[in-house]
GROMACS .gro file of C-alpha atoms in nm:
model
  309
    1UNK     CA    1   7.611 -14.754  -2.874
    2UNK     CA    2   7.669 -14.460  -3.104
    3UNK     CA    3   7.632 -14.200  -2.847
    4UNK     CA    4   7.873 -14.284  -2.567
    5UNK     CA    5   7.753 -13.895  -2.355
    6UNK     CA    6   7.446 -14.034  -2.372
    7UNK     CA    7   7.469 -14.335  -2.197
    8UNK     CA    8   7.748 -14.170  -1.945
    9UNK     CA    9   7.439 -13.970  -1.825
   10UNK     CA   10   7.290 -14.323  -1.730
   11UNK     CA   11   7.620 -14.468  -1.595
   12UNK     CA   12   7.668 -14.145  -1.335
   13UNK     CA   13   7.302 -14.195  -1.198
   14UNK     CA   14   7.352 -14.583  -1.165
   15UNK     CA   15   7.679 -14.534  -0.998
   16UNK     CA   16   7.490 -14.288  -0.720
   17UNK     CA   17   7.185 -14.534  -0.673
   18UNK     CA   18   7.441 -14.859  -0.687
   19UNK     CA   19   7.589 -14.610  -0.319
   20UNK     CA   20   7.253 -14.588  -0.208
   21UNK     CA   21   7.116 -15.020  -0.245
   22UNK     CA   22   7.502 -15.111  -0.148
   23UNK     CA   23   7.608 -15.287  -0.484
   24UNK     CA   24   7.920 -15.216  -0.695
   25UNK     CA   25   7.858 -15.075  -0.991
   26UNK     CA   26   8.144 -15.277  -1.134
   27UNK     CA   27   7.882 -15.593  -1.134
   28UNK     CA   28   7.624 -15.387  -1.390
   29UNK     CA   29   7.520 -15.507  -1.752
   30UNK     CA   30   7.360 -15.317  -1.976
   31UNK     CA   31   7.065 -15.437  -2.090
   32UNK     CA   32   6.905 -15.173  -2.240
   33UNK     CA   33   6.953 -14.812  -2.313
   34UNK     CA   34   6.659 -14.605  -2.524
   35UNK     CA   35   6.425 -14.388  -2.371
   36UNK     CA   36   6.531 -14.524  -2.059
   37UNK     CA   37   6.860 -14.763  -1.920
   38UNK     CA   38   6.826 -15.090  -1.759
   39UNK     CA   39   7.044 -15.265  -1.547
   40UNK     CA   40   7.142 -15.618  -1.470
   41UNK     CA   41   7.341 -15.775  -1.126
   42UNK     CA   42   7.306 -16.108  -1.182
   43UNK     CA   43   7.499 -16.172  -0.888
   44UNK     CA   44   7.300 -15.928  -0.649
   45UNK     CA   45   6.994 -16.065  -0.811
   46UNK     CA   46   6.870 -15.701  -0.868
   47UNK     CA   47   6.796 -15.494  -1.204
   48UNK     CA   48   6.813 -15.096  -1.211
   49UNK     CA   49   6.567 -14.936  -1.414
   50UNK     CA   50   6.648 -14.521  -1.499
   51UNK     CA   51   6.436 -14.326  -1.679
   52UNK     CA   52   6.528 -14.020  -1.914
   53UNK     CA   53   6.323 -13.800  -1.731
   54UNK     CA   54   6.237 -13.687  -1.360
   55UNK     CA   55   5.853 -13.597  -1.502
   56UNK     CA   56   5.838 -13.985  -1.491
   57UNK     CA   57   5.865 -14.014  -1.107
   58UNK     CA   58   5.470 -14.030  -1.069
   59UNK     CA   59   5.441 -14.312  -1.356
   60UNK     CA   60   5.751 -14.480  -1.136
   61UNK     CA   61   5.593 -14.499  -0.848
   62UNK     CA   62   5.252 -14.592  -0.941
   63UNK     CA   63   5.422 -14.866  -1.134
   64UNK     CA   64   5.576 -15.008  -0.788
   65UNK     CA   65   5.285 -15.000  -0.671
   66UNK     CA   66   5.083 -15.164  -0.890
   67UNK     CA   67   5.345 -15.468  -0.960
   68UNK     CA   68   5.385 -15.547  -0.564
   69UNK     CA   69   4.995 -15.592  -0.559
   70UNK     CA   70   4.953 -15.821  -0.873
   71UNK     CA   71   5.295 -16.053  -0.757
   72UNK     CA   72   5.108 -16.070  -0.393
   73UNK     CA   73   4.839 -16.189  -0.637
   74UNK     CA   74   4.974 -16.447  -0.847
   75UNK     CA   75   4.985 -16.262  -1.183
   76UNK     CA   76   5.339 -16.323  -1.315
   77UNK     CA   77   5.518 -15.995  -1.378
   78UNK     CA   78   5.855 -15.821  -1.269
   79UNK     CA   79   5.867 -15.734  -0.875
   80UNK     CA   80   5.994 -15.427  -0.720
   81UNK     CA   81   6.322 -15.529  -0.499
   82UNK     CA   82   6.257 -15.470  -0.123
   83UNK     CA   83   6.489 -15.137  -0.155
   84UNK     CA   84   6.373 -14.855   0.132
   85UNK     CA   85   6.284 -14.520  -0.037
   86UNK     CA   86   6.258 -14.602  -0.434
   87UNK     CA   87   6.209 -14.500  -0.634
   88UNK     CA   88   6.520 -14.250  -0.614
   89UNK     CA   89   6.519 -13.881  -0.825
   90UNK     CA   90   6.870 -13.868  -0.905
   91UNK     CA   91   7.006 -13.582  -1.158
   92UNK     CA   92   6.650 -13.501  -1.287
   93UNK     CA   93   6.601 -13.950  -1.366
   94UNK     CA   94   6.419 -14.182  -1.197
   95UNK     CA   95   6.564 -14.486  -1.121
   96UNK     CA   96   6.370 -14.801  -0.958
   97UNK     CA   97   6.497 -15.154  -0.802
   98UNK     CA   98   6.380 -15.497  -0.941
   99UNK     CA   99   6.457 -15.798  -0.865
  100UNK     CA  100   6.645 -15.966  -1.152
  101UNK     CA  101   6.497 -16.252  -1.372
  102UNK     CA  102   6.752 -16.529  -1.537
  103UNK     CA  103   6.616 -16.594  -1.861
  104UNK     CA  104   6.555 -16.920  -2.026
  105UNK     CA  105   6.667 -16.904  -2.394
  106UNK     CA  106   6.448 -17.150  -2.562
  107UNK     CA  107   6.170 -17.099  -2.625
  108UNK     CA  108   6.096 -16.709  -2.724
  109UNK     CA  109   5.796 -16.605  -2.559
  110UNK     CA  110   5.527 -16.599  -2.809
  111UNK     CA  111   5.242 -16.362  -2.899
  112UNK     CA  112   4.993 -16.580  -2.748
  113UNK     CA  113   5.182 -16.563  -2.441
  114UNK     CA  114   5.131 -16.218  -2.467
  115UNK     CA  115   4.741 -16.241  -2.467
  116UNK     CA  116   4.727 -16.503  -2.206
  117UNK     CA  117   4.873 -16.215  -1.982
  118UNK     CA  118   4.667 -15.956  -2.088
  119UNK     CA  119   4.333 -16.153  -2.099
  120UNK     CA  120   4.419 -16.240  -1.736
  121UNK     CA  121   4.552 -15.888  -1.635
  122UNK     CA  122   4.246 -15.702  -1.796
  123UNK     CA  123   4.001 -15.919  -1.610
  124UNK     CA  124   4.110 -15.851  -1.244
  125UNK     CA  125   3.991 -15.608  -1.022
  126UNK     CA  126   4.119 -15.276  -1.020
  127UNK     CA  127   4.375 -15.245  -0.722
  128UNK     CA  128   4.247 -15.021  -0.352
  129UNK     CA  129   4.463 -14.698  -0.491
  130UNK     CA  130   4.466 -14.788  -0.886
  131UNK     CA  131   4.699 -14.606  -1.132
  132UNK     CA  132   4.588 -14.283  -1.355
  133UNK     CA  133   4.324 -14.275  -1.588
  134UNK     CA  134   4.467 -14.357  -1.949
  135UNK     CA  135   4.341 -14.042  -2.104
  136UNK     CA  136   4.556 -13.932  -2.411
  137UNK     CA  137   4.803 -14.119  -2.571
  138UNK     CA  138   4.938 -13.807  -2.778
  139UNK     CA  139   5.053 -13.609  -2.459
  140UNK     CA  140   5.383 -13.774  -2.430
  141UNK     CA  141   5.471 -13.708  -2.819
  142UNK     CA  142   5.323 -13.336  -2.794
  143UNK     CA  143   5.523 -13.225  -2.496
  144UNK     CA  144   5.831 -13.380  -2.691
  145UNK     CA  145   5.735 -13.166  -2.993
  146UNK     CA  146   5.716 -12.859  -2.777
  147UNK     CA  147   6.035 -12.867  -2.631
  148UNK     CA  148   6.214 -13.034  -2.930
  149UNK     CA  149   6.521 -12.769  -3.035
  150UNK     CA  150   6.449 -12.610  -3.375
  151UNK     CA  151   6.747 -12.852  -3.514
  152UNK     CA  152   6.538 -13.159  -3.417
  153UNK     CA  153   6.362 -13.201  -3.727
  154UNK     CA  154   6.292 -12.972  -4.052
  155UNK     CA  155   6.014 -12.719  -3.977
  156UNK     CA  156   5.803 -12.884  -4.241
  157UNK     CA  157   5.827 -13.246  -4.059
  158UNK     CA  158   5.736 -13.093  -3.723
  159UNK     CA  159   5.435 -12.884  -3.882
  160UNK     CA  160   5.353 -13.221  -4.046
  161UNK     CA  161   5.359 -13.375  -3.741
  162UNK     CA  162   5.205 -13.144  -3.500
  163UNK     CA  163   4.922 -13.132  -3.771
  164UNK     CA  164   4.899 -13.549  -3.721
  165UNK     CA  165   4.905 -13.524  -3.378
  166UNK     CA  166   4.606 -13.294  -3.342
  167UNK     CA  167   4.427 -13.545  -3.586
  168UNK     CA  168   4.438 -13.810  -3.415
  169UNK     CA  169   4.398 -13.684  -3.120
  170UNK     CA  170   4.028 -13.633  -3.231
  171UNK     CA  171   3.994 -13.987  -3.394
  172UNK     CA  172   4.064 -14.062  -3.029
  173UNK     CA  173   3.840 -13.909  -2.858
  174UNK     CA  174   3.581 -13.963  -3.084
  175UNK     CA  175   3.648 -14.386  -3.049
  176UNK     CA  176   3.401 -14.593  -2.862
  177UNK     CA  177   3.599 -14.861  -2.713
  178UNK     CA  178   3.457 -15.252  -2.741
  179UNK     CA  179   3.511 -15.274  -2.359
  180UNK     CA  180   3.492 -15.171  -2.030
  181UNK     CA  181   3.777 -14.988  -1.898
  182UNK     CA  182   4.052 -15.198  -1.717
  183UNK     CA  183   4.414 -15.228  -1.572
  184UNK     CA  184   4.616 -15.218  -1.862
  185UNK     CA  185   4.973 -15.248  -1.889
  186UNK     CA  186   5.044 -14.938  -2.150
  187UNK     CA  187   5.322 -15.133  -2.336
  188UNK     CA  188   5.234 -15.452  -2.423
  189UNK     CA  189   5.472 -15.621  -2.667
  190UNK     CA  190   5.684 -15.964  -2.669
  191UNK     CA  191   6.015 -15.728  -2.630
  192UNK     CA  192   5.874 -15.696  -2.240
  193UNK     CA  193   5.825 -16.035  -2.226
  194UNK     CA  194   6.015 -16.298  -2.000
  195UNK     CA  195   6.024 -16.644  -1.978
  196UNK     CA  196   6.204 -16.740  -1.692
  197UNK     CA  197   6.423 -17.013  -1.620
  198UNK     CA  198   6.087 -17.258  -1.527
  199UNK     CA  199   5.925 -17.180  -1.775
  200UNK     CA  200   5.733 -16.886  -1.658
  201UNK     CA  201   5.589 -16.635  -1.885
  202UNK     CA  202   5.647 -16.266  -1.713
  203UNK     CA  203   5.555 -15.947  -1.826
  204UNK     CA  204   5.798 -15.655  -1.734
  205UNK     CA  205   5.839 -15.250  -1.802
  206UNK     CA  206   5.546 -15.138  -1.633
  207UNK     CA  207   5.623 -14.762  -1.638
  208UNK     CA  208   5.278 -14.704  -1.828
  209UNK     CA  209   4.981 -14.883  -1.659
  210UNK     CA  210   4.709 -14.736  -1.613
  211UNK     CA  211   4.378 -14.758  -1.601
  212UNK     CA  212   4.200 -14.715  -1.980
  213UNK     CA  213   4.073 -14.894  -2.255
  214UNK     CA  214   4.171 -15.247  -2.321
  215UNK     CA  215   4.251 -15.260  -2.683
  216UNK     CA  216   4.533 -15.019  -2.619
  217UNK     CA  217   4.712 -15.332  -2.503
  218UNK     CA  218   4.573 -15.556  -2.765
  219UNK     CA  219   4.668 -15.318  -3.059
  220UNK     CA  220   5.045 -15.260  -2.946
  221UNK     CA  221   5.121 -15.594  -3.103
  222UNK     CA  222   4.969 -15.514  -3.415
  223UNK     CA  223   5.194 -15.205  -3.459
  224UNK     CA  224   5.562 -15.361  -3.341
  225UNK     CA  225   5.491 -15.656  -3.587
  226UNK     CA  226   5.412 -15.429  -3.912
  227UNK     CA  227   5.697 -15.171  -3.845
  228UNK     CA  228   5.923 -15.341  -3.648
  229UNK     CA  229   5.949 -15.714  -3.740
  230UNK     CA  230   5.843 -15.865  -3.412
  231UNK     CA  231   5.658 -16.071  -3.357
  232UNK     CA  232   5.651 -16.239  -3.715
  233UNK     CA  233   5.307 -16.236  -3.861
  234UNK     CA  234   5.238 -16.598  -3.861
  235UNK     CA  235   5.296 -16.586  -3.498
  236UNK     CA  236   5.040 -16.271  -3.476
  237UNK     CA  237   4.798 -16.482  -3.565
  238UNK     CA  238   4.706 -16.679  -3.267
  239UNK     CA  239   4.698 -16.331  -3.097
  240UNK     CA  240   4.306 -16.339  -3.083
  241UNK     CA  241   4.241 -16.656  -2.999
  242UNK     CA  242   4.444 -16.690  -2.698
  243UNK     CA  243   4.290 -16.321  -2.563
  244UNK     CA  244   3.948 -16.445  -2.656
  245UNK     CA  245   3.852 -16.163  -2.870
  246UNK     CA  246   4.022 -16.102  -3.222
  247UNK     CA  247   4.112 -15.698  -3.224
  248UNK     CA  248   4.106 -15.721  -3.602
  249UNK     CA  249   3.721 -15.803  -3.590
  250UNK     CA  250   3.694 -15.412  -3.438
  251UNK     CA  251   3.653 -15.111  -3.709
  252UNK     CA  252   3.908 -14.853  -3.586
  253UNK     CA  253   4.225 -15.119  -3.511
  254UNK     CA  254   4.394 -14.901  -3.800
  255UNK     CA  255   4.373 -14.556  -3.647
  256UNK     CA  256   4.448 -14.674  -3.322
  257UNK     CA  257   4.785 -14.886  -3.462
  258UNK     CA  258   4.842 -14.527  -3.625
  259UNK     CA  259   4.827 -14.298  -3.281
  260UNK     CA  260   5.069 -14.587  -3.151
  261UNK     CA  261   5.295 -14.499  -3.415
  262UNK     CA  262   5.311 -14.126  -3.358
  263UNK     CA  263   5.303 -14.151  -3.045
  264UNK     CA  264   5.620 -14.377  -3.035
  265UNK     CA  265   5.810 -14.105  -3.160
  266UNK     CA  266   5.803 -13.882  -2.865
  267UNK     CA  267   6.100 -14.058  -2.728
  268UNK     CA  268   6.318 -13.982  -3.052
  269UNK     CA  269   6.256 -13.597  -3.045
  270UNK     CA  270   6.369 -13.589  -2.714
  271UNK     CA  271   6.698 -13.794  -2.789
  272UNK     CA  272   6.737 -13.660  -3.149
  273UNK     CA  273   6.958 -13.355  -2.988
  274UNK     CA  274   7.228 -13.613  -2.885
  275UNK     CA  275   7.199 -13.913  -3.057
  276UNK     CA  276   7.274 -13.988  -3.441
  277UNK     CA  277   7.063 -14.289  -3.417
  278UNK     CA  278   6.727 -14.073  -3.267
  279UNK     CA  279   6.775 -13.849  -3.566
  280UNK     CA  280   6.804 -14.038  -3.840
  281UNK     CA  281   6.509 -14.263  -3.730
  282UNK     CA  282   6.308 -13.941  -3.643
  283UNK     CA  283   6.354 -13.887  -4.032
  284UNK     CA  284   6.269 -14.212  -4.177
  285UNK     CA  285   5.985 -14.269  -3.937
  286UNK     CA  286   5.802 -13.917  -4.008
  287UNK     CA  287   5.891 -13.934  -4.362
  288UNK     CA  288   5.745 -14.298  -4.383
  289UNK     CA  289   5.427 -14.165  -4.270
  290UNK     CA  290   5.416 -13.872  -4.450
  291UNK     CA  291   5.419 -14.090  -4.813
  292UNK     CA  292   5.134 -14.316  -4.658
  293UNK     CA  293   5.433 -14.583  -4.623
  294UNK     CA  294   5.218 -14.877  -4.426
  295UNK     CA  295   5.503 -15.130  -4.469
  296UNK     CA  296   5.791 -14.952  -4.421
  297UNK     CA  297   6.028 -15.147  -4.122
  298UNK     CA  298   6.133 -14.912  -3.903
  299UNK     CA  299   6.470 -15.016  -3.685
  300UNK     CA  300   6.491 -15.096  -3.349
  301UNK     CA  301   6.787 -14.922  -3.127
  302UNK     CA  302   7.115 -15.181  -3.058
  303UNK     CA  303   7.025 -15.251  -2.711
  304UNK     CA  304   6.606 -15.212  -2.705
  305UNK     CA  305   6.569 -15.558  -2.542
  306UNK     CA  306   6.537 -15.591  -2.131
  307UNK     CA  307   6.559 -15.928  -1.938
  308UNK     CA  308   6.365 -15.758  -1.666
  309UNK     CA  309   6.138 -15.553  -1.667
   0.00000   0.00000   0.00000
């Protein structure tokens, strides 16, 4: 990675936790370092997850929660590691305990994996103490903007933005969602996808469920596909038919692919102060959808992709 302080802030957390679940650091792979840091022992069988920010421990825990009641289920996500006291607050992080997946290589999981999961996950019951309401989508990106240093961005991309944000935050709540509300997963896109060495199709990263409108889920894929490559298109379209219900049949799809967007870029004003990569992307992204740029790839960081969770 570009930004070698940033990812020491993740290292001297892990090395603290690693004292505290009795594994050697020395055994850790990277796996993914963004808005947050995953990490692999294979040999332990265990992943580390560490969020950027302490304000996440609520989302953490509820996401613990939430996981251990659908495995004891039989839906096939990522399961919290029987660790006493997680998740930990370390050095204003969060950092949670999973147990590790090996990973088949062949074949990718596919977008109709993807709906499979959801169609099954949005049709269960809610759990005894379910997750938050789902409520706003822009909060995460307008806190960022708040507390983003002056340097973060030219003053007229952040008016730009902050002008978008408060936009669509009334296309929002002016929506009338096709369905009833749901446990949804909050990040659903093949990049937290699993397939494990059976065969298994798992869904991982839970750090967003919640309970809120379905097509939050369903529209994610919609969004990573157009800006960021993945899936391919062809492969989007057996999206609908394996959920049951084709998103693209419902009217707003657009503006709700479009709050995804902004809201995505929460995670690059915060890192923009220390990392190259944030900055530049920050940019692009903003200047993409300033121009009305609908087709404009946006880039992925180096190490976006988890094997866990």
């Amino acid at each position: 990675m570009e930004d070698n302080g940033f990812r020491r802030e993740f290292d001297a957390v892990l090395a603290r936790v690693c004292r505290q679940i009795g594994v050697p650091p020395s055994g850790a792979q990277l796996l993914h370092l963004h808005g947050n840091a995953v990490y692999g022992f294979p040999a332990a069988g265990l992943v580390v997850r560490i969020s950027g920010s302490q304000a996440a421990l609520a989302r953490i825990t509820e996401s613990l929660k939430v996981t251990a009641w659908l495995a004891e289920r039989g839906f096939p996500c990522t399961v919290p590691a029987p660790v006493p006291g997680q998740p930990f607050a370390v050095d204003g992080k969060v950092a949670s305990v999973w147990l590790y997946v090996p990973e088949a290589v062949d074949p990718p999981a596919s977008a109709a994996d993807l709906a499979r999961l959801l169609r099954d996950l949005h049709s269960r019951p809610l759990p005894p103490s379910p997750p938050n309401a789902f409520t706003d989508p822009l909060d995460g990106v307008t806190a960022a903007l708040e507390s983003a240093p002056a340097d973060a961005l030219p003053r007229d991309q952040r008016d730009w933005l902050a002008d978008q944000v408060r936009e669509l935050r009334s296309k929002w709540g002016a929506m009338s969602f096709p369905h009833p509300a749901s446990l949804i997963h909050g990040d659903a896109h093949p990049g937290n996808l699993i397939r494990a060495q059976d065969g298994t199709v798992l869904l991982g990263d839970w750090d967003h469920v919640a309970v809120g409108p379905r097509v939050w889920d369903l529209a994610q894929i919609f969004y990573t596909s157009r800006r960021l490559g993945y899936p391919p298109r062809d492969d989007v379209e057996g999206f609908g038919a394996a959920y049951g219900w084709d998103p693209r049949d419902w009217p707003d799809l657009a503006t709700l692919v479009a709050i995804r967007e902004v809201s995505g870029l929460g995670t690059y004003l915060r890192n923009a102060p220390t990392q190259p990569f944030a900055r530049r992307e920050l940019a692009m992204r903003i200047t993409t959808l300033q121009v009305g740029d609908h087709s404009a790839r946006w880039n992925r960081p180096v190490l976006e992709k988890t094997r866990e969770a």
